[in-house]
Each structure stands twice: as C-alpha cells, then as structure tokens.
C-alpha cells in the first residue's frame, strides 16, 4: 500500500492530550500516487491567473504547474486550499485531487509552482448530518479499514485529529505505521463499517496527570531521523488537544 504526503504528525495524543503536526518546507518533491480507497475528482474549469495583491485563497480551488528543476518534466496539479498556517502565513495546507494526503506548500512564493490560477469553480456545500458522531470520533484512536488490490481489507490504527476548516465532513487523520497527514470522509466510512472507534483501554496514549503542563512546540523548528537514517527538518505548525 503506497501513500504520499508532505506533512507528518506524531500522534501521541488524544482528547485532552497534545499531538504535534510537523511540516517540512525544505523543498518537497511533488509526486502523484493513486488513492488507497476512493478517488474524489473535481471539475477544473478555466482559471484566473494570480496577480498581486492576492486575496485570501483559503477554501479556493486552484490549479498550477509543478517543475522540480530545469531538468525535470512539468506536471499539472489541481486541488483545494484547506487552511493557512498561523505560525507561517506563507504556508498553506492543500489537498490535491485524487490524493488522500495533505501537502504543505508556500504556494504563492515557491519557485517550483508555475502558472498558479484561482479557479472560479465554487466549492460544494458541506453539511455534517450527524454532529454527534462527528464530535464522538474527534481525538479518538480508530481502526480504519482499507480495500486492497485483491479485494481483501486491511486495518490501520490511527488518530482522528480534526475536521478540515473549509470542509467539515472531511477529517484529518494520521496512522501509527504511517505518520503522514491524511484527509478522509470518516463519517461515511464509519457508517459503512470501515471505521471502528477503539475503546480507551486500547488507546496507547498516556494520560496527563492533573496539573501537568506540556511545553508548546508550535512554531519551533525540529529535527528527526527516519528509520533509514535520513535526517529531516521541519516546523511544528499545530498542537492537537
């Protein structure tokens, strides 16, 4: 099962406990990979080239070209701007069509982004039909079932972090074995039996002691080493309570 993403979350937290989401802005590579479960396509109409002064693009549909360097081919991307990062306003969270992961990009200043256009297409109206269920799964450890190529299903343990600001029926989630930020319509998966809320006894998160204070890392740069020994540098952009 292949996954692609640029934002990683260390999900050692649940309701009342913190979790830090880190985003690397050090020249990520844009690679298209297929969805693990479903594809959510959008119609892309003619766009309006972006020229200063730029208005708030959160919630807007966009499309652009991507060229990694002078030797690489040009690829074409379209997606939705989910949010603007408070600790770094030039950084935007973006969900691209047919991808489940979320990218963090300085979309308005990254030299690899070419011919950025804000599309006139209006986002579909999102309405949460089951607010009780939506509140119930926030901050909870879950087991998420995904259909494999042979038709079998494989369960992934993860943590539901938050709803997308402009798309309240979509939920940010990250997984124990894959600490990348993903976006799914989890209410649909729950009703279809593909999402199971784990009991608190199965949640490996260590509860905070009364009066315990955790130092905030939001806005700070961090460095970590991947399993293959590769060092990565990122910035903590959000703390999940």
Short mmCIF file of C-alpha atoms in Angstrom, two decimals:
data_model
loop_
_atom_site.label_atom_id
_atom_site.label_comp_id
_atom_site.label_asym_id
_atom_site.label_seq_id
_atom_site.Cartn_x
_atom_site.Cartn_y
_atom_site.Cartn_z
CA UNK A 1 0.00 0.00 0.00
CA UNK A 2 1.60 3.23 -1.14
CA UNK A 3 0.93 6.56 0.44
CA UNK A 4 2.20 10.00 -0.43
CA UNK A 5 2.35 13.14 1.67
CA UNK A 6 4.45 16.01 2.92
CA UNK A 7 3.07 16.63 6.38
CA UNK A 8 3.81 14.20 9.16
CA UNK A 9 2.06 14.04 12.50
CA UNK A 10 3.45 12.49 15.68
CA UNK A 11 0.15 11.25 17.00
CA UNK A 12 0.89 10.52 20.65
CA UNK A 13 -2.21 12.34 21.79
CA UNK A 14 -5.95 12.10 22.15
CA UNK A 15 -8.71 14.22 23.65
CA UNK A 16 -7.04 16.33 26.33
CA UNK A 17 -3.56 15.23 25.26
CA UNK A 18 -1.33 17.00 22.80
CA UNK A 19 -0.02 15.83 19.46
CA UNK A 20 2.36 17.76 17.27
CA UNK A 21 2.00 18.02 13.49
CA UNK A 22 5.20 18.77 11.67
CA UNK A 23 5.53 20.05 8.14
CA UNK A 24 8.72 20.05 6.13
CA UNK A 25 9.08 23.06 3.87
CA UNK A 26 12.57 22.13 2.70
CA UNK A 27 11.86 21.53 -0.98
CA UNK A 28 9.44 18.58 -1.00
CA UNK A 29 9.01 16.60 -4.19
CA UNK A 30 5.58 16.52 -5.75
CA UNK A 31 4.68 13.01 -6.82
CA UNK A 32 1.28 11.77 -7.81
CA UNK A 33 0.13 8.45 -6.41
CA UNK A 34 -3.28 6.84 -6.55
CA UNK A 35 -5.79 6.90 -3.73
CA UNK A 36 -5.77 3.94 -1.39
CA UNK A 37 -9.52 3.66 -1.38
CA UNK A 38 -11.52 6.21 -3.29
CA UNK A 39 -10.90 8.94 -5.78
CA UNK A 40 -12.56 12.29 -5.26
CA UNK A 41 -12.42 14.19 -8.54
CA UNK A 42 -13.39 17.78 -9.23
CA UNK A 43 -14.21 19.56 -12.43
CA UNK A 44 -11.48 22.02 -13.37
CA UNK A 45 -12.69 24.99 -15.32
CA UNK A 46 -10.80 27.94 -16.81
CA UNK A 47 -8.89 29.81 -14.14
CA UNK A 48 -7.82 33.34 -13.33
CA UNK A 49 -4.05 33.95 -13.16
CA UNK A 50 -2.95 35.12 -9.73
CA UNK A 51 -1.55 38.66 -9.69
CA UNK A 52 -0.72 40.85 -6.66
CA UNK A 53 -2.39 41.89 -4.49
CA UNK A 54 -3.51 38.36 -3.68
CA UNK A 55 -6.73 37.80 -1.80
CA UNK A 56 -7.30 35.13 0.80
CA UNK A 57 -7.23 31.82 -1.06
CA UNK A 58 -8.35 29.53 1.80
CA UNK A 59 -11.28 27.48 0.54
CA UNK A 60 -10.48 28.20 -3.10
CA UNK A 61 -9.99 25.71 -5.88
CA UNK A 62 -6.61 26.11 -7.58
CA UNK A 63 -4.54 24.61 -10.35
CA UNK A 64 -0.89 25.05 -11.29
CA UNK A 65 2.09 23.51 -12.96
CA UNK A 66 4.96 21.99 -10.98
CA UNK A 67 8.56 21.83 -12.16
CA UNK A 68 11.07 20.47 -9.67
CA UNK A 69 14.13 21.79 -11.53
CA UNK A 70 15.28 22.72 -15.03
CA UNK A 71 15.85 19.06 -15.90
CA UNK A 72 12.56 17.64 -14.63
CA UNK A 73 9.30 17.39 -16.61
CA UNK A 74 6.37 19.68 -15.85
CA UNK A 75 3.35 18.14 -14.10
CA UNK A 76 -0.15 19.58 -13.72
CA UNK A 77 -2.00 19.79 -10.39
CA UNK A 78 -5.43 20.88 -9.18
CA UNK A 79 -6.79 20.90 -5.66
CA UNK A 80 -8.36 22.76 -2.78
CA UNK A 81 -6.65 25.12 -0.31
CA UNK A 82 -7.69 23.87 3.13
CA UNK A 83 -6.03 26.28 5.51
CA UNK A 84 -3.35 28.91 6.07
CA UNK A 85 -0.81 28.07 8.76
CA UNK A 86 -0.94 30.65 11.55
CA UNK A 87 2.70 30.37 12.61
CA UNK A 88 3.84 30.69 8.98
CA UNK A 89 1.23 32.61 6.93
CA UNK A 90 3.03 31.90 3.66
CA UNK A 91 2.40 28.17 4.18
CA UNK A 92 -0.88 26.62 3.03
CA UNK A 93 -2.36 23.16 3.54
CA UNK A 94 -3.60 21.78 0.23
CA UNK A 95 -5.47 18.65 -0.78
CA UNK A 96 -4.86 17.76 -4.39
CA UNK A 97 -7.43 15.87 -6.45
CA UNK A 98 -7.20 12.07 -6.36
CA UNK A 99 -4.75 12.13 -3.45
CA UNK A 100 -5.63 11.35 0.15
CA UNK A 101 -2.68 13.08 1.78
CA UNK A 102 -2.30 16.77 2.57
CA UNK A 103 0.57 18.89 1.27
CA UNK A 104 2.12 21.90 2.98
CA UNK A 105 3.36 24.40 0.41
CA UNK A 106 4.31 28.05 0.24
CA UNK A 107 2.13 28.10 -2.82
CA UNK A 108 2.45 31.84 -3.55
CA UNK A 109 6.22 32.04 -3.36
CA UNK A 110 7.60 28.58 -4.21
CA UNK A 111 9.52 28.94 -7.47
CA UNK A 112 8.59 25.40 -8.49
CA UNK A 113 4.91 26.39 -8.64
CA UNK A 114 4.20 27.84 -12.09
CA UNK A 115 1.12 29.48 -13.62
CA UNK A 116 -0.93 29.36 -10.41
CA UNK A 117 -4.62 30.02 -11.09
CA UNK A 118 -7.56 30.52 -8.75
CA UNK A 119 -10.49 28.71 -10.30
CA UNK A 120 -13.99 30.20 -10.49
CA UNK A 121 -15.49 26.81 -9.53
CA UNK A 122 -17.29 27.14 -6.22
CA UNK A 123 -16.69 24.50 -3.59
CA UNK A 124 -19.53 22.13 -2.91
CA UNK A 125 -21.58 22.87 0.19
CA UNK A 126 -20.54 20.60 3.06
CA UNK A 127 -23.02 19.88 5.81
CA UNK A 128 -22.50 17.50 8.72
CA UNK A 129 -25.66 15.39 9.05
CA UNK A 130 -24.56 13.65 12.25
CA UNK A 131 -22.91 16.18 14.54
CA UNK A 132 -22.95 13.75 17.49
CA UNK A 133 -20.94 11.17 15.57
CA UNK A 134 -18.57 13.86 14.28
CA UNK A 135 -17.87 15.03 17.83
CA UNK A 136 -17.56 11.46 19.07
CA UNK A 137 -14.71 10.46 16.73
CA UNK A 138 -12.62 13.64 17.19
CA UNK A 139 -9.45 12.92 19.14
CA UNK A 140 -10.18 9.18 19.24
CA UNK A 141 -7.97 6.27 18.31
CA UNK A 142 -9.58 4.27 15.49
CA UNK A 143 -9.05 1.28 13.26
CA UNK A 144 -9.57 2.24 9.61
CA UNK A 145 -10.20 -0.46 7.03
CA UNK A 146 -8.82 -0.11 3.50
CA UNK A 147 -9.56 -2.27 0.49
CA UNK A 148 -6.50 -3.86 -1.06
CA UNK A 149 -5.92 -4.70 -4.72
CA UNK A 150 -7.12 -8.29 -4.25
CA UNK A 151 -10.37 -7.18 -2.61
CA UNK A 152 -9.30 -8.00 0.95
CA UNK A 153 -9.35 -5.40 3.70
CA UNK A 154 -6.52 -4.26 5.91
CA UNK A 155 -6.95 -2.34 9.16
CA UNK A 156 -4.80 0.65 10.07
CA UNK A 157 -4.71 2.09 13.59
CA UNK A 158 -4.79 5.85 13.62
CA UNK A 159 -5.84 9.00 15.44
CA UNK A 160 -8.57 11.39 14.28
CA UNK A 161 -7.10 14.87 14.68
CA UNK A 162 -9.60 17.49 13.49
CA UNK A 163 -12.05 18.48 10.78
CA UNK A 164 -10.88 20.44 7.76
CA UNK A 165 -11.72 24.15 8.32
CA UNK A 166 -13.46 24.63 4.98
CA UNK A 167 -14.73 21.04 4.60
CA UNK A 168 -16.36 19.96 7.90
CA UNK A 169 -17.31 16.50 6.62
CA UNK A 170 -13.63 15.70 6.00
CA UNK A 171 -11.34 14.70 8.86
CA UNK A 172 -7.59 14.95 9.33
CA UNK A 173 -6.19 11.60 10.44
CA UNK A 174 -2.75 10.09 10.85
CA UNK A 175 -1.68 6.48 11.35
CA UNK A 176 0.66 4.64 13.71
CA UNK A 177 2.60 2.99 10.89
CA UNK A 178 2.43 5.98 8.56
CA UNK A 179 2.80 9.36 10.37
CA UNK A 180 1.56 11.44 7.45
CA UNK A 181 -1.46 13.74 7.48
CA UNK A 182 -4.40 12.34 5.50
CA UNK A 183 -7.90 13.62 4.79
CA UNK A 184 -10.95 11.34 4.61
CA UNK A 185 -14.73 11.49 4.90
CA UNK A 186 -14.68 9.34 8.02
CA UNK A 187 -18.41 9.58 8.80
CA UNK A 188 -19.14 7.69 5.59
CA UNK A 189 -16.51 5.07 6.42
CA UNK A 190 -17.97 4.66 9.92
CA UNK A 191 -21.49 4.12 8.60
CA UNK A 192 -20.16 1.61 6.04
CA UNK A 193 -18.37 -0.34 8.77
CA UNK A 194 -14.88 0.63 7.64
CA UNK A 195 -14.06 2.74 10.70
CA UNK A 196 -14.10 1.41 14.27
CA UNK A 197 -13.59 3.57 17.34
CA UNK A 198 -11.18 1.80 19.67
CA UNK A 199 -12.04 1.60 23.36
CA UNK A 200 -9.99 3.80 25.66
CA UNK A 201 -8.22 0.72 27.06
CA UNK A 202 -6.77 0.08 23.57
CA UNK A 203 -5.53 3.65 23.21
CA UNK A 204 -1.77 3.64 23.87
CA UNK A 205 -1.76 7.35 24.74
CA UNK A 206 -0.53 8.07 28.25
CA UNK A 207 -2.94 10.37 30.03
CA UNK A 208 -1.65 13.62 31.52
CA UNK A 209 -1.50 13.95 35.26
CA UNK A 210 -3.69 16.65 36.87
CA UNK A 211 -1.87 19.96 36.74
CA UNK A 212 0.74 18.65 34.32
CA UNK A 213 1.94 21.28 31.85
CA UNK A 214 3.33 20.38 28.43
CA UNK A 215 5.64 22.88 26.75
CA UNK A 216 4.26 24.06 23.42
CA UNK A 217 6.46 23.36 20.41
CA UNK A 218 4.27 25.27 17.96
CA UNK A 219 6.35 27.50 15.73
CA UNK A 220 9.62 25.79 16.64
CA UNK A 221 11.91 24.00 14.23
CA UNK A 222 12.58 20.34 14.94
CA UNK A 223 14.88 17.70 13.56
CA UNK A 224 14.30 13.97 13.50
CA UNK A 225 15.85 10.89 11.96
CA UNK A 226 13.83 8.48 9.81
CA UNK A 227 14.20 4.71 10.01
CA UNK A 228 16.54 4.77 7.01
CA UNK A 229 18.83 7.20 8.80
CA UNK A 230 17.78 10.22 6.74
CA UNK A 231 17.57 13.45 8.73
CA UNK A 232 14.57 15.73 8.26
CA UNK A 233 13.99 19.27 9.47
CA UNK A 234 10.51 20.66 9.94
CA UNK A 235 8.41 23.22 11.77
CA UNK A 236 5.71 22.37 14.31
CA UNK A 237 2.62 24.09 12.96
CA UNK A 238 -0.20 22.92 15.23
CA UNK A 239 -0.94 21.29 18.56
CA UNK A 240 -3.91 18.93 18.80
CA UNK A 241 -5.78 18.85 22.09
#
